[in-house]
Tab-separated table of C-alpha atoms and ligand atoms in Angstrom:
chain	number	residue	atom	x	y	z
A	6	MET	CA	118.070	94.892	118.128
A	7	SER	CA	117.524	95.954	114.690
A	8	VAL	CA	114.586	96.411	113.061
A	9	ALA	CA	113.764	96.145	109.285
A	10	PHE	CA	112.001	99.443	107.802
A	11	ILE	CA	109.105	96.755	105.953
A	12	ARG	CA	108.482	92.616	106.165
A	13	PRO	CA	106.442	91.896	103.132
A	14	ASN	CA	103.714	89.404	104.219
A	15	PRO	CA	101.536	88.141	102.145
A	16	PRO	CA	99.987	84.836	102.221
A	17	ARG	CA	102.376	81.725	101.940
A	18	LEU	CA	101.886	80.209	98.601
A	19	SER	CA	103.943	77.433	100.624
A	20	GLU	CA	100.580	76.430	101.957
A	21	LEU	CA	99.039	76.298	99.686
A	22	GLY	CA	98.989	72.874	97.873
A	23	ALA	CA	95.258	72.431	97.564
A	24	GLU	CA	94.331	75.594	96.301
A	25	LEU	CA	96.893	75.730	93.577
A	26	ARG	CA	96.150	71.730	92.466
A	27	ALA	CA	92.927	73.012	91.913
A	28	ILE	CA	93.710	75.662	89.475
A	29	GLU	CA	95.950	73.203	87.752
A	30	ASP	CA	92.981	70.900	87.376
A	31	SER	CA	91.213	73.851	85.936
A	32	ARG	CA	93.069	74.560	83.164
A	33	MET	CA	92.368	78.008	83.826
A	34	PHE	CA	95.526	80.176	84.510
A	35	SER	CA	94.628	83.350	83.690
A	36	ASN	CA	91.333	86.050	81.595
A	37	PHE	CA	89.650	86.451	84.598
A	38	GLY	CA	89.135	82.481	85.685
A	39	PRO	CA	87.081	81.189	88.666
A	40	VAL	CA	89.718	82.313	91.652
A	41	ASN	CA	89.894	85.971	89.720
A	42	THR	CA	86.091	86.510	89.479
A	43	ARG	CA	85.122	85.090	92.565
A	44	PHE	CA	87.503	87.431	94.366
A	45	GLU	CA	86.296	90.378	92.567
A	46	GLN	CA	82.841	89.422	93.595
A	47	ASP	CA	84.675	88.854	97.749
A	48	MET	CA	85.834	92.802	97.873
A	49	VAL	CA	82.954	94.160	95.663
A	50	ALA	CA	80.904	92.336	99.032
A	51	ARG	CA	83.234	92.788	101.478
A	52	MET	CA	85.838	95.585	100.890
A	53	PHE	CA	82.638	97.996	98.585
A	54	ALA	CA	79.593	97.355	100.988
A	55	GLY	CA	77.847	95.665	97.941
A	56	SER	CA	78.256	98.629	95.607
A	57	GLY	CA	79.640	98.852	91.966
A	58	GLN	CA	82.527	96.670	90.357
A	59	CYS	CA	85.868	96.022	90.335
A	60	MET	CA	88.441	94.230	88.217
A	61	THR	CA	92.021	92.879	89.232
A	62	VAL	CA	94.967	94.260	87.153
A	63	CYS	CA	98.734	92.800	87.192
A	64	ASN	CA	99.426	95.822	89.228
A	65	ALA	CA	98.587	98.887	89.778
A	66	THR	CA	100.455	100.967	87.759
A	67	ILE	CA	99.171	99.414	84.572
A	68	GLY	CA	95.732	100.031	86.462
A	69	LEU	CA	96.440	103.738	86.316
A	70	MET	CA	97.424	103.863	83.207
A	71	LEU	CA	94.222	101.953	81.940
A	72	ALA	CA	91.974	104.083	83.860
A	73	MET	CA	92.897	107.265	82.284
A	74	GLN	CA	93.086	106.475	79.074
A	75	GLN	CA	89.655	104.834	79.323
A	76	ALA	CA	88.923	108.133	81.304
A	77	ILE	CA	90.176	110.427	78.169
A	78	GLY	CA	88.349	108.232	75.990
A	79	GLY	CA	91.377	106.813	73.763
A	80	ARG	CA	94.598	109.198	72.709
A	81	PRO	CA	94.465	112.872	73.163
A	82	THR	CA	95.002	115.377	70.006
A	83	LYS	CA	96.390	118.041	71.438
A	84	PRO	CA	98.933	117.899	74.572
A	85	ARG	CA	96.897	118.188	77.426
A	86	TYR	CA	97.329	117.407	81.061
A	87	ALA	CA	96.814	115.242	83.871
A	88	LEU	CA	96.744	117.170	87.802
A	89	MET	CA	98.071	115.654	90.041
A	90	PRO	CA	100.156	116.632	93.750
A	91	SER	CA	103.773	116.168	93.237
A	92	PHE	CA	103.908	114.555	96.587
A	93	THR	CA	103.064	110.924	95.627
A	94	PHE	CA	105.181	108.101	94.188
A	95	ALA	CA	105.926	108.078	90.293
A	96	ALA	CA	103.648	105.429	89.124
A	97	ALA	CA	100.763	107.997	88.585
A	98	ALA	CA	102.582	110.429	86.892
A	99	GLN	CA	104.268	107.460	84.289
A	100	ALA	CA	101.428	106.490	83.545
A	101	ALA	CA	100.344	109.933	82.593
A	102	MET	CA	102.634	109.848	79.916
A	103	TRP	CA	102.194	106.328	79.185
A	104	CYS	CA	99.110	107.866	78.301
A	105	GLY	CA	100.095	111.335	76.379
A	106	LEU	CA	99.622	113.843	78.816
A	107	THR	CA	101.716	115.675	80.912
A	108	PRO	CA	101.757	116.005	84.268
A	109	LEU	CA	100.181	119.031	85.671
A	110	PHE	CA	101.955	119.133	89.584
A	111	CYS	CA	99.408	121.134	92.166
A	112	ASP	CA	100.492	121.303	95.436
A	113	ILE	CA	99.092	119.341	98.375
A	114	ASP	CA	97.256	120.870	101.778
A	115	PRO	CA	99.084	120.339	104.579
A	116	ALA	CA	97.221	118.769	107.380
A	117	THR	CA	95.955	115.808	104.815
A	118	TRP	CA	99.321	115.850	102.349
A	119	ALA	CA	96.642	114.911	99.521
A	120	ALA	CA	96.504	117.730	97.152
A	121	SER	CA	95.623	121.129	98.114
A	122	PRO	CA	91.663	121.648	97.071
A	123	GLN	CA	92.691	125.440	96.551
A	124	ASP	CA	95.187	124.680	94.323
A	125	GLU	CA	93.155	122.558	92.305
A	126	GLU	CA	90.865	124.235	92.119
A	127	ARG	CA	92.756	127.280	90.701
A	128	LEU	CA	94.399	125.251	88.355
A	129	LEU	CA	91.641	123.782	86.371
A	130	ALA	CA	90.043	127.433	86.386
A	131	LEU	CA	93.587	128.211	84.571
A	132	TYR	CA	93.917	125.829	82.543
A	133	GLY	CA	90.440	124.843	82.012
A	134	ASP	CA	89.086	121.588	79.390
A	135	GLU	CA	93.135	121.689	78.488
A	136	ILE	CA	93.388	119.491	81.876
A	137	ALA	CA	92.078	115.928	80.736
A	138	VAL	CA	91.742	113.969	84.260
A	139	VAL	CA	92.332	115.112	87.662
A	140	VAL	CA	94.298	112.376	89.491
A	141	PRO	CA	94.374	112.992	93.367
A	142	TYR	CA	96.365	110.912	95.929
A	143	ALA	CA	94.867	109.376	98.760
A	144	THR	CA	97.856	109.850	100.403
A	145	PHE	CA	99.333	106.727	102.567
A	146	GLY	CA	95.354	105.701	102.651
A	147	PHE	CA	94.864	108.164	103.880
A	148	ASP	CA	89.925	109.018	103.431
A	149	ILE	CA	90.235	111.953	101.056
A	150	ASP	CA	86.686	113.866	100.097
A	151	LEU	CA	85.712	111.962	97.709
A	152	ASP	CA	82.364	113.536	97.405
A	153	ARG	CA	83.590	117.153	96.825
A	154	TYR	CA	85.374	114.901	93.734
A	155	GLU	CA	82.493	113.896	92.634
A	156	ARG	CA	81.631	117.533	92.613
A	157	LEU	CA	84.505	119.282	91.250
A	158	ALA	CA	84.147	116.224	88.010
A	159	ALA	CA	80.568	117.477	87.360
A	160	GLN	CA	81.050	121.225	87.510
A	161	TYR	CA	84.804	120.859	85.241
A	162	LYS	CA	83.829	118.398	83.050
A	163	VAL	CA	86.258	116.506	83.772
A	164	PRO	CA	87.255	112.665	84.905
A	165	VAL	CA	88.520	111.515	87.965
A	166	VAL	CA	90.725	108.769	88.579
A	167	VAL	CA	91.958	108.552	92.352
A	168	ASP	CA	95.293	106.814	92.896
A	169	ALA	CA	94.506	104.690	96.017
A	170	ALA	CA	97.766	103.035	96.137
A	171	ALA	CA	97.781	102.032	99.623
A	172	SER	CA	93.948	102.491	100.402
A	173	LEU	CA	93.308	99.048	100.713
A	174	GLY	CA	91.646	98.554	104.295
A	175	THR	CA	91.304	102.296	104.851
A	176	VAL	CA	87.373	102.653	106.079
A	177	SER	CA	85.650	105.943	105.422
A	178	VAL	CA	83.335	107.980	107.777
A	179	ASP	CA	80.788	106.603	105.928
A	180	GLY	CA	81.881	102.940	107.696
A	181	ARG	CA	82.213	102.060	103.640
A	182	GLY	CA	85.981	100.917	102.438
A	183	PHE	CA	87.670	104.070	100.644
A	184	GLY	CA	85.934	104.177	96.983
A	185	SER	CA	83.110	102.920	97.901
A	186	GLY	CA	79.852	104.266	95.876
A	187	PHE	CA	82.704	106.816	93.472
A	188	SER	CA	81.361	107.571	90.150
A	189	GLY	CA	85.102	107.832	89.155
A	190	THR	CA	87.637	105.305	88.581
A	191	VAL	CA	89.917	104.545	92.145
A	192	VAL	CA	93.309	102.311	91.831
A	193	PHE	CA	94.863	100.312	94.386
A	194	SER	CA	97.762	98.631	94.758
A	195	MET	CA	98.092	94.951	96.158
A	196	HIS	CA	101.953	95.053	95.844
A	197	ALA	CA	104.475	93.431	98.539
A	198	THR	CA	105.103	96.213	100.067
A	199	LYS	CA	101.241	97.551	100.879
A	200	ALA	CA	99.444	97.010	103.999
A	201	PHE	CA	97.139	94.503	101.513
A	202	SER	CA	100.289	92.231	100.629
A	203	THR	CA	100.268	90.023	97.809
A	204	GLY	CA	103.330	90.554	95.551
A	205	GLU	CA	102.285	92.465	92.228
A	206	ALA	CA	98.739	93.283	91.691
A	207	GLY	CA	95.671	95.878	91.258
A	208	ILE	CA	92.448	96.677	91.430
A	209	VAL	CA	90.188	99.089	89.634
A	210	TYR	CA	87.229	99.749	91.064
A	211	SER	CA	84.112	101.909	90.086
A	212	ALA	CA	80.730	102.447	90.865
A	213	ASP	CA	79.791	103.387	87.119
A	214	GLU	CA	79.733	99.107	86.364
A	215	GLU	CA	79.641	100.569	82.675
A	216	ARG	CA	83.254	101.889	83.172
A	217	ILE	CA	84.334	98.431	84.380
A	218	HIS	CA	83.030	96.493	81.639
A	219	ASP	CA	84.379	98.852	79.397
A	220	LEU	CA	87.877	98.387	81.479
A	221	ARG	CA	87.942	94.511	80.882
A	222	GLN	CA	87.941	94.513	77.510
A	223	MET	CA	90.716	97.099	77.142
A	224	CYS	CA	92.490	95.062	79.670
A	225	ASN	CA	92.517	92.195	77.358
A	226	PHE	CA	93.912	93.767	74.226
A	227	GLY	CA	90.631	96.200	73.803
A	228	PHE	CA	88.629	93.074	72.711
A	229	GLY	CA	85.313	94.064	72.264
A	230	GLU	CA	84.234	91.026	70.841
A	231	ALA	CA	85.634	87.476	70.400
A	232	ARG	CA	89.475	87.798	69.371
A	233	SER	CA	89.284	91.013	67.706
A	234	ALA	CA	90.416	94.459	69.078
A	235	THR	CA	87.400	97.228	68.844
A	236	MET	CA	89.056	99.906	71.518
A	237	LEU	CA	93.237	100.471	72.511
A	238	GLY	CA	93.946	97.500	74.391
A	239	LEU	CA	97.141	95.662	76.490
A	240	ASN	CA	96.813	92.782	78.574
A	241	GLY	CA	96.976	93.815	82.235
A	242	LYS	CA	95.081	90.719	83.777
A	243	LEU	CA	95.818	89.332	86.992
A	244	SER	CA	97.020	85.513	86.465
A	245	GLU	CA	94.604	82.750	88.558
A	246	ILE	CA	97.754	82.406	91.110
A	247	GLY	CA	98.342	86.162	91.952
A	248	ALA	CA	94.739	85.992	92.572
A	249	LEU	CA	94.488	83.169	94.670
A	250	LEU	CA	97.136	85.168	96.669
A	251	CYS	CA	94.944	87.848	96.350
A	252	GLN	CA	92.192	86.225	97.748
A	253	GLN	CA	94.082	84.379	100.625
A	254	GLN	CA	95.290	87.983	102.137
A	255	LEU	CA	91.249	88.920	102.045
A	256	ASN	CA	90.689	86.094	104.127
A	257	GLY	CA	93.498	87.236	106.593
A	258	PHE	CA	93.435	91.114	106.566
A	259	GLU	CA	91.649	91.857	109.599
A	260	GLY	CA	94.544	90.762	111.386
A	261	ALA	CA	97.003	92.782	109.203
A	262	MET	CA	94.953	96.300	109.846
A	263	ALA	CA	94.801	95.835	113.046
A	264	ARG	CA	98.099	95.325	114.213
A	265	ARG	CA	99.018	98.543	111.646
A	266	SER	CA	96.662	100.699	113.499
A	267	GLU	CA	98.006	99.703	117.292
A	268	ILE	CA	101.850	100.451	115.500
A	269	MET	CA	100.801	104.044	114.360
A	270	ALA	CA	98.829	104.722	117.212
A	271	ARG	CA	102.022	103.625	119.650
A	272	TYR	CA	104.293	106.599	116.957
A	273	ARG	CA	101.685	109.131	117.408
A	274	GLN	CA	101.556	108.652	121.830
A	275	ALA	CA	105.534	108.683	121.690
A	276	LEU	CA	106.840	111.075	119.301
A	277	PRO	CA	104.612	114.281	120.587
A	278	ASP	CA	106.801	116.605	118.349
A	279	PHE	CA	106.269	114.785	115.329
A	280	THR	CA	103.074	115.741	113.473
A	281	PHE	CA	100.892	113.216	111.680
A	282	GLN	CA	97.996	112.593	109.796
A	283	PRO	CA	94.896	113.933	111.165
A	284	ARG	CA	92.678	110.577	112.696
A	285	ARG	CA	89.443	110.225	111.068
A	286	ILE	CA	86.425	108.059	111.921
A	287	GLY	CA	86.930	105.022	110.273
A	288	ALA	CA	89.994	103.466	109.581
A	289	GLN	CA	93.482	104.154	107.543
A	290	ALA	CA	95.507	101.458	105.543
A	291	HIS	CA	99.162	101.910	106.440
A	292	GLN	CA	102.171	101.654	104.817
A	293	PHE	CA	104.988	103.109	106.790
A	294	GLY	CA	104.884	105.201	110.219
A	295	VAL	CA	104.727	108.707	108.043
A	296	GLY	CA	105.249	111.836	109.945
A	297	LEU	CA	106.630	115.077	110.244
A	298	LEU	CA	110.226	116.645	112.018
A	299	PRO	CA	108.873	119.876	113.548
A	300	LYS	CA	108.647	123.151	111.666
A	301	GLY	CA	112.236	124.292	110.788
A	302	TYR	CA	114.267	120.655	110.856
A	303	GLY	CA	114.164	119.928	107.357
A	304	PRO	CA	117.842	120.557	106.865
A	305	TYR	CA	118.608	118.045	110.088
A	306	ARG	CA	116.446	114.954	107.446
A	307	ARG	CA	119.308	113.093	106.402
A	308	GLU	CA	121.668	113.691	109.944
A	309	PHE	CA	118.533	111.845	111.582
A	310	GLN	CA	118.170	108.990	109.127
A	311	ALA	CA	121.169	108.389	109.199
A	312	ALA	CA	120.930	107.761	112.964
A	313	LEU	CA	118.504	105.682	112.773
A	314	THR	CA	120.030	103.847	110.739
A	315	ALA	CA	123.603	103.338	112.449
A	316	ALA	CA	121.255	102.521	115.502
A	317	GLY	CA	120.101	99.369	112.839
A	318	ILE	CA	116.279	101.021	112.730
A	319	GLY	CA	115.131	100.988	109.032
A	320	ASN	CA	113.832	103.985	107.412
A	321	ALA	CA	113.097	105.734	104.288
A	322	ALA	CA	111.627	109.138	103.338
A	323	TYR	CA	108.762	109.049	100.969
A	324	PHE	CA	108.303	111.153	98.787
A	325	SER	CA	111.367	112.526	99.060
A	326	PRO	CA	112.787	113.897	96.185
A	327	HIS	CA	108.907	114.636	95.195
A	328	LEU	CA	108.112	114.270	91.959
A	329	ALA	CA	108.817	117.691	90.445
A	330	GLN	CA	112.400	117.526	91.994
A	331	GLN	CA	112.845	113.827	89.936
A	332	ARG	CA	114.860	115.139	86.670
A	333	HIS	CA	112.538	112.660	84.176
A	334	PHE	CA	109.233	114.900	85.192
A	335	ALA	CA	111.330	117.967	85.944
A	336	GLU	CA	112.124	117.566	82.072
A	337	HIS	CA	108.809	117.003	81.567
A	338	ALA	CA	105.883	118.121	83.235
A	339	VAL	CA	104.609	121.645	83.746
A	340	PHE	CA	104.851	123.376	87.452
A	341	GLY	CA	105.042	126.488	89.748
A	342	ALA	CA	105.925	127.183	93.058
A	343	LEU	CA	105.259	124.191	95.782
A	344	PRO	CA	105.621	125.914	99.109
A	345	VAL	CA	103.558	123.655	100.838
A	346	THR	CA	104.961	120.248	99.061
A	347	ASN	CA	109.140	121.417	99.616
A	348	ASP	CA	108.085	122.112	102.991
A	349	VAL	CA	106.320	119.036	104.123
A	350	ALA	CA	108.955	116.271	101.789
A	351	SER	CA	111.889	118.104	103.375
A	352	ARG	CA	110.408	116.946	106.739
A	353	VAL	CA	108.866	113.663	106.551
A	354	ILE	CA	109.992	110.245	108.353
A	355	SER	CA	108.768	107.426	107.172
A	356	LEU	CA	109.616	104.448	110.280
A	357	PRO	CA	109.340	100.593	110.438
A	358	MET	CA	105.843	99.481	109.829
A	359	PHE	CA	104.644	95.614	109.333
A	360	ASP	CA	102.523	93.362	109.757
A	361	THR	CA	104.195	90.886	112.456
A	362	MET	CA	106.200	93.771	114.337
A	363	THR	CA	106.379	92.494	118.019
A	364	GLU	CA	105.930	94.457	120.971
A	365	ALA	CA	110.124	94.650	121.739
A	366	GLU	CA	110.709	95.418	118.106
A	367	LEU	CA	108.028	98.492	118.157
A	368	ASP	CA	109.416	99.680	121.656
A	369	GLU	CA	113.364	99.847	120.682
A	370	VAL	CA	112.130	101.384	117.604
A	371	VAL	CA	110.404	104.242	119.685
A	372	THR	CA	113.427	104.422	122.251
A	373	VAL	CA	115.391	105.078	119.468
A	374	VAL	CA	114.147	107.288	117.643
A	375	GLN	CA	113.092	109.152	120.731
A	376	ASP	CA	116.682	109.302	121.866
A	377	LYS	CA	118.086	110.626	118.678
A	378	PHE	CA	115.223	113.440	118.067
A	379	SER	CA	116.017	114.773	121.203
A	380	ILE	CA	119.891	114.699	120.852
A	381	LEU	CA	118.634	116.647	117.292
A	382	ALA	CA	116.413	119.146	118.831
A	383	GLU	CA	119.167	119.881	121.378
A	384	SER	CA	121.997	120.638	118.538
A	385	HIS	CA	119.324	122.108	116.959
A	386	LEU	CA	117.877	124.542	119.522
A	387	ALA	CA	121.907	125.462	120.321
A	388	ALA	CA	122.171	126.811	116.086
A	389	VAL	CA	119.005	128.089	116.885
A	390	HIS	CA	120.458	130.507	119.785
A	391	TRP	CA	123.547	130.744	118.809
A	392	PRO	CA	124.453	130.812	115.122
A	393	TRP	CA	128.237	132.186	116.312
A	394	GLY	CA	128.355	129.051	118.190
A	395	SER	CA	131.498	127.810	116.131
A	396	MET	CA	133.128	130.952	116.883
A	397	ALA	CA	131.786	130.318	120.929
A	398	ALA	CA	133.249	127.623	120.776
A	399	ASP	CA	136.834	128.192	119.176
B	27	PLP	C1	102.672	101.482	95.238
B	27	PLP	C2	101.935	103.217	94.075
B	27	PLP	C3	102.123	102.763	93.296
B	27	PLP	C4	101.822	102.182	92.602
B	27	PLP	O1	101.470	100.387	92.628
B	27	PLP	P1	102.209	99.089	91.627
B	27	PLP	O2	100.536	98.045	92.409
B	27	PLP	O3	103.193	98.853	92.343
B	27	PLP	O4	102.008	98.977	90.712
B	27	PLP	C5	101.415	103.634	92.730
B	27	PLP	N1	101.608	104.847	92.969
B	27	PLP	C6	101.680	104.946	94.236
B	27	PLP	C7	101.218	106.402	95.312
B	27	PLP	C8	101.924	103.443	95.151
B	27	PLP	O5	102.313	104.258	96.736
């Protein structure tokens, strides 16, 4: 039996004939129409405990660009930095560069794999107001401490834009959806590959309603007045059909979250040699089953992945290479030694995860992963104890 790595499961547009006809009859196809408005209101009520405001965008990368540009208040006057972890997806660093900022990479925390608080504060102290924006990543949907970022923003007078691309569905310790009440900007993705899967779409949230008001104008060509630009802008709007998919996904999302939590719980229980992110009260939206191979196993990760692939188990290694290891960012970003990032990226493995994964598929994955891991562990132990092993074999 072969098992896919991910199998996107957005709502089925082909089954939404009546809703599509209603959009056609309304003659509203975009521009924050009625389907979009209702979805935004439902999101605030159901995901953000009724606090703050949110705005849809065509995807999270455009959302990050808008959020960073809004946070820095127009064009930067000199080269300035966007402080972010290197252990993330390319989107945040690309968005910063489109805003004229230079990505400045910090190291990550060895347990959460999110930006290291110590390294962030070291760089904030070192670079001062040359840092235009701090861009933490809520790693794989992990509930990072946003109260700390509120304090950091006040202490260093620096705006914070959270890349929460994989976090829709994450519930924080206070029982509210991740991001609720945060006065900075939080950007979520609803890309086909996320737990909250549509196709291409994103959400920008803030507890600061003024901020969302500004962002909505920036997202619509910078039109602060009717058809008259008053600020830098672009077109980042979501179509009504896109919003319909989002609404449908929201309506059925609890089942997807529950299945993903079960799959992750099984991985944690069945793979005691792997290291996973810490468990939190609340819930974590899981995009894939992410774990680390034991210390020292980095050099074997490629071999391990190849063995899984050969056995028909889809897999990946997000985020390896991490950003500082990608040519474009190696050339244009600023960073020092990133020992924890290098270690985590060398050992990380992403296992299959999808809403429709059956028990038989999950059993198959667990069996193959355990089997391939024990083969790997045996050869690793042999290599550790007998560094002259090839001579001994002669
Ligand atoms: C998926 C992802 C993005 C990009 O989201 P899009 O909606 O595809 O633009 C950004 N950052 C991270 C960490 C992601 O995982």
